[in-house]
PDB file of C-alpha atoms in Angstrom:
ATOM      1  CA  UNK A   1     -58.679  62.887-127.391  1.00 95.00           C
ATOM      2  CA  UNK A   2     -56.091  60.067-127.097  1.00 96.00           C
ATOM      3  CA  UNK A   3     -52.789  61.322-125.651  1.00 97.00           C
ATOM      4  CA  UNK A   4     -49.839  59.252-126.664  1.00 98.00           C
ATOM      5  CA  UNK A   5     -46.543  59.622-125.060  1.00 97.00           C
ATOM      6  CA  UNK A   6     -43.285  58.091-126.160  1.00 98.00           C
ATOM      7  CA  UNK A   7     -40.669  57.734-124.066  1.00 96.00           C
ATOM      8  CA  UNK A   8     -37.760  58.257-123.987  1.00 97.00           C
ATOM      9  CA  UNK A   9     -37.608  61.332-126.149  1.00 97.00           C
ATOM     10  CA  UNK A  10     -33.821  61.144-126.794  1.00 97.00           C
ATOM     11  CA  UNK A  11     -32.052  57.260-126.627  1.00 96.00           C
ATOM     12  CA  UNK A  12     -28.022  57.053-127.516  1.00 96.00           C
ATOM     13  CA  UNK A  13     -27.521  53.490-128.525  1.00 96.00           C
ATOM     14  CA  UNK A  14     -24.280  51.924-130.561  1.00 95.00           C
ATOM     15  CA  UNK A  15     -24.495  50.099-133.412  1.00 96.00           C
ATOM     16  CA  UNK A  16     -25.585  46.378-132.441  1.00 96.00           C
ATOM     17  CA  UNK A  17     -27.419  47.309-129.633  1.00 96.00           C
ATOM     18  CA  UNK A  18     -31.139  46.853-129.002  1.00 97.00           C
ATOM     19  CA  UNK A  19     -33.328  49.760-128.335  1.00 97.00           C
ATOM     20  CA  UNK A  20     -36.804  49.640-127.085  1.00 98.00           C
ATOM     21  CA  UNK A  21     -38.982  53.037-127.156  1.00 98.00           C
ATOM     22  CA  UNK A  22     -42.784  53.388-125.912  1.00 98.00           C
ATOM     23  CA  UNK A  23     -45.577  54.551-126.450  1.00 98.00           C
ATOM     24  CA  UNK A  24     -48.666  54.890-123.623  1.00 98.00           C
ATOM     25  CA  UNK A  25     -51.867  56.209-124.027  1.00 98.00           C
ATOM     26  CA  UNK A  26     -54.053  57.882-122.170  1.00 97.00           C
ATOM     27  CA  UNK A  27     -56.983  55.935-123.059  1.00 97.00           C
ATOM     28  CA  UNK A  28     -57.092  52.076-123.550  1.00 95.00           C
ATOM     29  CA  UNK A  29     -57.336  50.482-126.947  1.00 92.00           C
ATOM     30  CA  UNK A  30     -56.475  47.222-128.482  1.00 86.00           C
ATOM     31  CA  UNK A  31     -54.399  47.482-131.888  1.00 93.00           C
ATOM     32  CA  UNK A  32     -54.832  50.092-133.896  1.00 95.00           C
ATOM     33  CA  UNK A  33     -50.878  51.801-133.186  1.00 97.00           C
ATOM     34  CA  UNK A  34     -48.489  52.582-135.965  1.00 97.00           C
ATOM     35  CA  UNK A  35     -44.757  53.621-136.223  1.00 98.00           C
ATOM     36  CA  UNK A  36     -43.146  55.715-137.992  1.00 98.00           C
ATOM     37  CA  UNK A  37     -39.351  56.533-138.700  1.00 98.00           C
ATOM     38  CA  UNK A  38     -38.426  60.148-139.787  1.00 98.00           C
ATOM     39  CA  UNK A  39     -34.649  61.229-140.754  1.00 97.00           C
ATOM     40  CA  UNK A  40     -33.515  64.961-140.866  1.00 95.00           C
ATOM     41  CA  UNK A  41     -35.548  67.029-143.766  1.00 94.00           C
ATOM     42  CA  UNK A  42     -36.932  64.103-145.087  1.00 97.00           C
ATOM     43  CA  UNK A  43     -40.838  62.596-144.908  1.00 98.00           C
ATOM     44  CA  UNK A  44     -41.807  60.110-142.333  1.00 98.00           C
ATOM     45  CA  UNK A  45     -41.898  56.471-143.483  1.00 98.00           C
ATOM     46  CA  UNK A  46     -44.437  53.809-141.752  1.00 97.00           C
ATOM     47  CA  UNK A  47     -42.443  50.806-140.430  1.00 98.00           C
ATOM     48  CA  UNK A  48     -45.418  49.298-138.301  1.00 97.00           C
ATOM     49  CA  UNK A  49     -49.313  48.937-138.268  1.00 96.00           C
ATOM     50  CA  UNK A  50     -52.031  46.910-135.815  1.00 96.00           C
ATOM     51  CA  UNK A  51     -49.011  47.015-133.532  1.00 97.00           C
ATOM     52  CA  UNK A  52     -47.047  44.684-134.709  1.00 97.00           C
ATOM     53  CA  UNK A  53     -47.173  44.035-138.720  1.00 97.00           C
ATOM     54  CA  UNK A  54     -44.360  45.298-140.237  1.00 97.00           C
ATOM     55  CA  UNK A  55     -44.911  47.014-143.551  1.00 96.00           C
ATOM     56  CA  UNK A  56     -43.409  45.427-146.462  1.00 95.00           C
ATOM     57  CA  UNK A  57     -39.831  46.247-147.482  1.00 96.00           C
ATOM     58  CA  UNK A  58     -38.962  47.428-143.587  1.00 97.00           C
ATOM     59  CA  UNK A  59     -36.444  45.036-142.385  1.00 97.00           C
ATOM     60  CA  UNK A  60     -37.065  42.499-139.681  1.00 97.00           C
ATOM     61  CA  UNK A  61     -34.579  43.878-136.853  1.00 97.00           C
ATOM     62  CA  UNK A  62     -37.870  46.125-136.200  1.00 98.00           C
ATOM     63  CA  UNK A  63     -41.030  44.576-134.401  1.00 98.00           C
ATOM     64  CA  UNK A  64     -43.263  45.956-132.463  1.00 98.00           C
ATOM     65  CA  UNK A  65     -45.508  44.807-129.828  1.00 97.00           C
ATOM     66  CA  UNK A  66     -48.258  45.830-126.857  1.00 96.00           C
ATOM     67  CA  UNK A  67     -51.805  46.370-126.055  1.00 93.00           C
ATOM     68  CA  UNK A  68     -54.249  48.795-123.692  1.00 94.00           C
ATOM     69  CA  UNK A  69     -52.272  51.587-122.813  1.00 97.00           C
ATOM     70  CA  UNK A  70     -48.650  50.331-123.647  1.00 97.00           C
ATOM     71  CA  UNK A  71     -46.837  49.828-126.976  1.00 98.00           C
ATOM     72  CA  UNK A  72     -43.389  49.216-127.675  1.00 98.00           C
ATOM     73  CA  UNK A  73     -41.036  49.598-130.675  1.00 98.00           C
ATOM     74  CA  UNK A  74     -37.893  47.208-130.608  1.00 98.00           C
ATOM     75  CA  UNK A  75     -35.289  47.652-132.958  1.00 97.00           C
ATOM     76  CA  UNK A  76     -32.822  44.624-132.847  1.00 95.00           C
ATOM     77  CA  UNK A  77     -29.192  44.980-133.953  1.00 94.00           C
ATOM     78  CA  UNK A  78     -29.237  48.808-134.572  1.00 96.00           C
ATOM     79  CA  UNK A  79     -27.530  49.941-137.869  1.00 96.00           C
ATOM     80  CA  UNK A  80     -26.487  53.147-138.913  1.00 94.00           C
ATOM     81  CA  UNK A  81     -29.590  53.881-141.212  1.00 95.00           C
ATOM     82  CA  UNK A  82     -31.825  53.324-137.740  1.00 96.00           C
ATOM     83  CA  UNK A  83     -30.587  56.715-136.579  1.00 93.00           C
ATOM     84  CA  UNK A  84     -33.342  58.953-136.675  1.00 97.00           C
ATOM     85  CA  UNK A  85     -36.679  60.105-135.265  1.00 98.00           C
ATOM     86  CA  UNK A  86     -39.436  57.856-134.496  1.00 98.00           C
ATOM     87  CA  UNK A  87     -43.106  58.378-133.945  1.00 98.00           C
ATOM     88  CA  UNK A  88     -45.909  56.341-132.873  1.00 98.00           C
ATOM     89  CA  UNK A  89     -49.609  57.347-134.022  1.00 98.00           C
ATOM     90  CA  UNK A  90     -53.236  56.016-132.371  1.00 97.00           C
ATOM     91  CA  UNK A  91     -55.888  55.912-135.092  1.00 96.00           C
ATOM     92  CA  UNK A  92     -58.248  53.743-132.751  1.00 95.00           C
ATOM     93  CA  UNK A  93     -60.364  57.087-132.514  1.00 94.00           C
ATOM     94  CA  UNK A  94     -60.253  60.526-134.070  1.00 94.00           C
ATOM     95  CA  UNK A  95     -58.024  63.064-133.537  1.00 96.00           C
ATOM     96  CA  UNK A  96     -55.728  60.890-134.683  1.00 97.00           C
ATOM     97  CA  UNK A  97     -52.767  61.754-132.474  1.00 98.00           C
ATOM     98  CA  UNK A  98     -49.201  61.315-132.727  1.00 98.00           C
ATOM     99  CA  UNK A  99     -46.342  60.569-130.230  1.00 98.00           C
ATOM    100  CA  UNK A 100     -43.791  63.174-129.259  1.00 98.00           C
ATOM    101  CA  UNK A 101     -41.254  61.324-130.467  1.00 98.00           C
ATOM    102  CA  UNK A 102     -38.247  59.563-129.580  1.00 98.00           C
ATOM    103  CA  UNK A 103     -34.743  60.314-131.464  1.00 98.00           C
ATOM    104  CA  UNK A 104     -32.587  57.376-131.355  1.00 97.00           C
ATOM    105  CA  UNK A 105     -28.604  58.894-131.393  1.00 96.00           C
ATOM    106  CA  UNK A 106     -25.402  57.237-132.177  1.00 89.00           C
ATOM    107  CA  UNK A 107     -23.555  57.265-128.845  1.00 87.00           C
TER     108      UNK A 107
ATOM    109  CA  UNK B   1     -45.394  53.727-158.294  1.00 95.00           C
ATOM    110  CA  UNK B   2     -47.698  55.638-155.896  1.00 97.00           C
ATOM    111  CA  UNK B   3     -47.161  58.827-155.512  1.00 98.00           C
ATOM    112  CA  UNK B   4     -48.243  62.516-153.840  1.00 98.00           C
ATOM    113  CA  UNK B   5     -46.542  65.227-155.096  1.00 98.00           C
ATOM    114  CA  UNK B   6     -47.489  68.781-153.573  1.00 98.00           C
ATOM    115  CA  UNK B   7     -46.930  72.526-154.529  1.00 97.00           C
ATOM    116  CA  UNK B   8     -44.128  74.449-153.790  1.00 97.00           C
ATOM    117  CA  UNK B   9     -43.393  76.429-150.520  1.00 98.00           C
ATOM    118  CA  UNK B  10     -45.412  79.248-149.499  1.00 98.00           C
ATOM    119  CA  UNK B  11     -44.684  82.802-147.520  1.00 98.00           C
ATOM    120  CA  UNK B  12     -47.472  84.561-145.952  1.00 98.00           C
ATOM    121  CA  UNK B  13     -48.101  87.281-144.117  1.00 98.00           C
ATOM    122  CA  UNK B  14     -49.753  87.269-140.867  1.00 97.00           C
ATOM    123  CA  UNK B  15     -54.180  87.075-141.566  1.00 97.00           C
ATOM    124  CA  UNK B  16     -54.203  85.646-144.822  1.00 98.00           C
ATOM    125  CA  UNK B  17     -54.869  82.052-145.808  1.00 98.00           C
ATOM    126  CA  UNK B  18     -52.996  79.244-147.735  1.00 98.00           C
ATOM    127  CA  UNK B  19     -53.922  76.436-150.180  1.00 98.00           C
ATOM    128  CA  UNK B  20     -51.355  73.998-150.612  1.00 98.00           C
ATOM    129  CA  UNK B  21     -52.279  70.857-153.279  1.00 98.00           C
ATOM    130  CA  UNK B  22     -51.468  67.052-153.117  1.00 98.00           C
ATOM    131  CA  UNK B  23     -51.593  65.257-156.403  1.00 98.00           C
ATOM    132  CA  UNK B  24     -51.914  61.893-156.415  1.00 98.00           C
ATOM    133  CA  UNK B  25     -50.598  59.302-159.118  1.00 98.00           C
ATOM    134  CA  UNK B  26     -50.242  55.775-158.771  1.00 97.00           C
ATOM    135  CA  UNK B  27     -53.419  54.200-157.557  1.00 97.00           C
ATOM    136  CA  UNK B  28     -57.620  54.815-157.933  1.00 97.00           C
ATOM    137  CA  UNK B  29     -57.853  57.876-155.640  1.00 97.00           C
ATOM    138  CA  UNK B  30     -61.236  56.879-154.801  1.00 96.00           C
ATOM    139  CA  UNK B  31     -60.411  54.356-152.844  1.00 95.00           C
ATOM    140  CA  UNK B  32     -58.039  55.809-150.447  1.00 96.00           C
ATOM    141  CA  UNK B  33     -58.416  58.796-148.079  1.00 96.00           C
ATOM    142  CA  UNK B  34     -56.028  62.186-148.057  1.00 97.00           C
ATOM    143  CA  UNK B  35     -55.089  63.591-144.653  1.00 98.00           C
ATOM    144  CA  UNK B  36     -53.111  66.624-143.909  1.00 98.00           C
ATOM    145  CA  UNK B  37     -50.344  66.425-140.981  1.00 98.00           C
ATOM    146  CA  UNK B  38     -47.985  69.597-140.233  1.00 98.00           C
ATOM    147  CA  UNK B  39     -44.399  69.379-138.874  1.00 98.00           C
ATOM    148  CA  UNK B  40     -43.663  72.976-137.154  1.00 98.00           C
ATOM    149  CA  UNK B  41     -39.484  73.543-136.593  1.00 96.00           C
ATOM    150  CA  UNK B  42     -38.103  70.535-134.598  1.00 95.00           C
ATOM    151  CA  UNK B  43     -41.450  69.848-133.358  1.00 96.00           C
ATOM    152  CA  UNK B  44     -43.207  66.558-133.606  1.00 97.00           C
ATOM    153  CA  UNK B  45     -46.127  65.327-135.956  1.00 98.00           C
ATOM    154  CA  UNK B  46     -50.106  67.355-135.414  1.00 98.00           C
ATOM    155  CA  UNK B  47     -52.727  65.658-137.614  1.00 98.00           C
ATOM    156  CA  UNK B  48     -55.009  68.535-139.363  1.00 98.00           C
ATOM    157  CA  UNK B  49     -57.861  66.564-140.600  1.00 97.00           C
ATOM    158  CA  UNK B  50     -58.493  64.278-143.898  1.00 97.00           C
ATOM    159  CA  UNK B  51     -60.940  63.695-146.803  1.00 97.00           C
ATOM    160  CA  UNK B  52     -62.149  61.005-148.424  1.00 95.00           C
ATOM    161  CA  UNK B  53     -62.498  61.688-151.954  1.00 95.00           C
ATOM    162  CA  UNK B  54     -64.855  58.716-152.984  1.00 93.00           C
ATOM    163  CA  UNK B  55     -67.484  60.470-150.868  1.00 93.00           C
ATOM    164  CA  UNK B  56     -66.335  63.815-150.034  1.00 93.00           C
ATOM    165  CA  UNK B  57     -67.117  63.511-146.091  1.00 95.00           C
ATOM    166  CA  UNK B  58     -63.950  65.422-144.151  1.00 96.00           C
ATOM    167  CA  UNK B  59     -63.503  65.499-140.537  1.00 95.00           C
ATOM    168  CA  UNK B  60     -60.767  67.927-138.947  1.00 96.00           C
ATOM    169  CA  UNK B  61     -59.114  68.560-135.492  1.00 97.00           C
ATOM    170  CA  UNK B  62     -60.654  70.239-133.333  1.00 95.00           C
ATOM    171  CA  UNK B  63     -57.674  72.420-133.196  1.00 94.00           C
ATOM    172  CA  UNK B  64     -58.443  73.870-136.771  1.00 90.00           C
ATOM    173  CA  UNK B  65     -62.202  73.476-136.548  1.00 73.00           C
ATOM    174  CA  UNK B  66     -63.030  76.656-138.690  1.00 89.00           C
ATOM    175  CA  UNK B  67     -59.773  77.664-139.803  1.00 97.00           C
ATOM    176  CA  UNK B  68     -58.929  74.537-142.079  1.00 98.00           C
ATOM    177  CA  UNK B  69     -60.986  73.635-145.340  1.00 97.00           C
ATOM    178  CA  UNK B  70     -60.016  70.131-146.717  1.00 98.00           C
ATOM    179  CA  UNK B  71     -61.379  69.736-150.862  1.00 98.00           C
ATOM    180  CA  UNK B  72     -60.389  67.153-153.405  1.00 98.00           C
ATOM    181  CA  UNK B  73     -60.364  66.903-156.808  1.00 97.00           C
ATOM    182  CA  UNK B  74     -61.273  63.798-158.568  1.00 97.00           C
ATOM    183  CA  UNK B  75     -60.659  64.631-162.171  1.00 97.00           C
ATOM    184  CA  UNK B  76     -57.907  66.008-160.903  1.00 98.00           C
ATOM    185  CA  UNK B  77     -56.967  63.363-158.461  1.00 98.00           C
ATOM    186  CA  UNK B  78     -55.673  66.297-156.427  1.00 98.00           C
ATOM    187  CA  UNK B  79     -56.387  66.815-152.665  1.00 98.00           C
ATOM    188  CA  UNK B  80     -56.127  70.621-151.399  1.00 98.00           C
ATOM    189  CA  UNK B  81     -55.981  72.237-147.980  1.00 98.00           C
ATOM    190  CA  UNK B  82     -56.477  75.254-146.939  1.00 98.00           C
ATOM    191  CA  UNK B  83     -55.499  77.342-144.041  1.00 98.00           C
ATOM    192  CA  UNK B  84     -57.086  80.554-143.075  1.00 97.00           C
ATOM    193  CA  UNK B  85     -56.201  83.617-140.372  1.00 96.00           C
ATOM    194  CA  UNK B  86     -52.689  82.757-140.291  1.00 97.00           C
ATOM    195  CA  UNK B  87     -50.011  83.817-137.474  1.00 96.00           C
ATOM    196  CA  UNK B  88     -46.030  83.006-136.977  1.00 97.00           C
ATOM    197  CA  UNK B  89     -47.213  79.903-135.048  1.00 96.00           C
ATOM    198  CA  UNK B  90     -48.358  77.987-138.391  1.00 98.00           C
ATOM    199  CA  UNK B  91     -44.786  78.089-140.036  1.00 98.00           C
ATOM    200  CA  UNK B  92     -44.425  74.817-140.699  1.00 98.00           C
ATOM    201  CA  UNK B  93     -44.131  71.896-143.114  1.00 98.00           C
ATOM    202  CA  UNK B  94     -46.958  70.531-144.262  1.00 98.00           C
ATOM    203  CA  UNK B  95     -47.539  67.230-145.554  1.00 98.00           C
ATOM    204  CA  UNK B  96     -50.567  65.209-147.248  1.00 98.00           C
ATOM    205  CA  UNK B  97     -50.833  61.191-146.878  1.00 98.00           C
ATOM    206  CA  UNK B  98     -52.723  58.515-147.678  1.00 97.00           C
ATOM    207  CA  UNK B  99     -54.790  55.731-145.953  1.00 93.00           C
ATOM    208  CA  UNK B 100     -57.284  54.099-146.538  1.00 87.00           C
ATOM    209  CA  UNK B 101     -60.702  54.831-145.461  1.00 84.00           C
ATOM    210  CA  UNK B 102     -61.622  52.130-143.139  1.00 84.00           C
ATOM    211  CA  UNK B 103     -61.469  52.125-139.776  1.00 80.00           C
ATOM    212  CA  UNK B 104     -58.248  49.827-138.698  1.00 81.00           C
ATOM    213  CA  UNK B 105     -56.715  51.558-141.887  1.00 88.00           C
ATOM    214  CA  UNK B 106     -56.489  54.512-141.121  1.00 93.00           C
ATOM    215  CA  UNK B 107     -52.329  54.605-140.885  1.00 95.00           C
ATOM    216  CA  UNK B 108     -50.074  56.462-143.949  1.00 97.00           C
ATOM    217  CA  UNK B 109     -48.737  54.143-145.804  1.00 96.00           C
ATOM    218  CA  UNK B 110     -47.289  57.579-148.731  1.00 97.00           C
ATOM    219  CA  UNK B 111     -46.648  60.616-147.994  1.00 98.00           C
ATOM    220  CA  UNK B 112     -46.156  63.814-150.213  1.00 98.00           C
ATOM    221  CA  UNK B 113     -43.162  65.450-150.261  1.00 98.00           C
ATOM    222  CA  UNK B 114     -44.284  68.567-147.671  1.00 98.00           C
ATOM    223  CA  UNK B 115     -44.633  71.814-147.878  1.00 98.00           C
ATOM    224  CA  UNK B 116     -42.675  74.425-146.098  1.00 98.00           C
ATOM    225  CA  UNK B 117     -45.377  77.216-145.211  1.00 98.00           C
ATOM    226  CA  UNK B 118     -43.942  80.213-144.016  1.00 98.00           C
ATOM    227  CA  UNK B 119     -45.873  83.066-142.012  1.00 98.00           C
ATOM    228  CA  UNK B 120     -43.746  86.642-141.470  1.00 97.00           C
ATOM    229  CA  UNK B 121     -44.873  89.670-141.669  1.00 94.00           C
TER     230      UNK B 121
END
């Protein structure tokens, strides 16, 4: 099984900044890395997938980039909405397998 | 608009099983797969396993391998799961998505609402 670990799990950030969160794997593989962003009580939504498309609708302050063993999830000029809980997920092999995740606070 | 709605929350005592239904609305269910990821309290995101309801093949985690049955429904359009021998550690939320079936695809673009699965005795 892939392992994925994000790091860090908790980031305080003000509104403005820019926040970078990642995502390494145990195992190396080329693209196939999504994110996801998650508020309290509600479902995830995917803002990322093959590293670095963005999904349509999700603004462009988000990108993401990486390859092998390291990903990374920028998010450029935080805004309040960006507060929440965010997830990367491998599906280069099965399990598919999920980050920990990272929670991005207001400071 | 696409859509998977799922049935209401569930309470269940210790041993016994769970089905918990996705419906799906919105596109041809046929072409896209249904997998099942559960949420336990302030705990991150465990994929259970999916189906692919054009050809009925399912593939699970090995952490549920025999406890988890994964059906569909195409008249229906409805994806099911089921959960068997249940104890306190499978309270949860539990949520269908969709993807589609090929491999580079195989991210979740919807999800369903989730269901809150309870287990107390």
């Amino acid at each position: 099984d892939i392992q994925m670990t994000q790091s860090p799990s908790t980031l305080s950030a003000s509104v403005g900044d820019r926040v970078t969160i990642t995502c390494r794997a145990s195992q190396s593989f080329s693209t196939w890395l999504a994110w996801y962003q998650q508020k309290p009580g509600k479902v995830p939504n995917l803002l990322i997938y093959k590293t670095s498309t963005l999904e349509s609708g999700v603004p462009s302050r988000f990108s993401g980039s990486g390859s092998g063993t390291e990903f990374t999830l920028t998010i450029s000029n935080l805004q309040p909405d960006d507060f929440a809980t965010y997830y990367c997920q491998q599906y280069h092999s099965y399990p598919l397998t999920f980050g920990g995740g990272t929670k991005v606070e207001i400071k | 608009q696409v859509q998977l709605v799922q049935s209401g929350a569930e309470v269940e005592k210790p041993g016994a099983s769970v089905k918990v239904s996705c419906k799906a609305s919105g596109y041809s269910f046929t072409d896209y797969g249904v997998h099942w990821v559960r949420q336990a309290p302030g705990q991150g995101l465990e994929w259970m396993g999916w189906i692919n309801p054009g050809n009925v093949n399912t593939k699970y985690s090995q952490n549920f391998q025999g406890r988890v049955t994964i059906s569909s429904d195409t008249s229906a359009t409805t994806a099911y799961m089921e959960l068997s021998s249940l104890t306190s550690e499978d309270t949860a939320v539990y949520f269908c998505a969709r993807s589609r079936p090929d491999r580079g695809w195989i991210y979740f673009d919807c999800w369903g609402q989730g269901t809150q699965v309870t287990v107390s005795s």
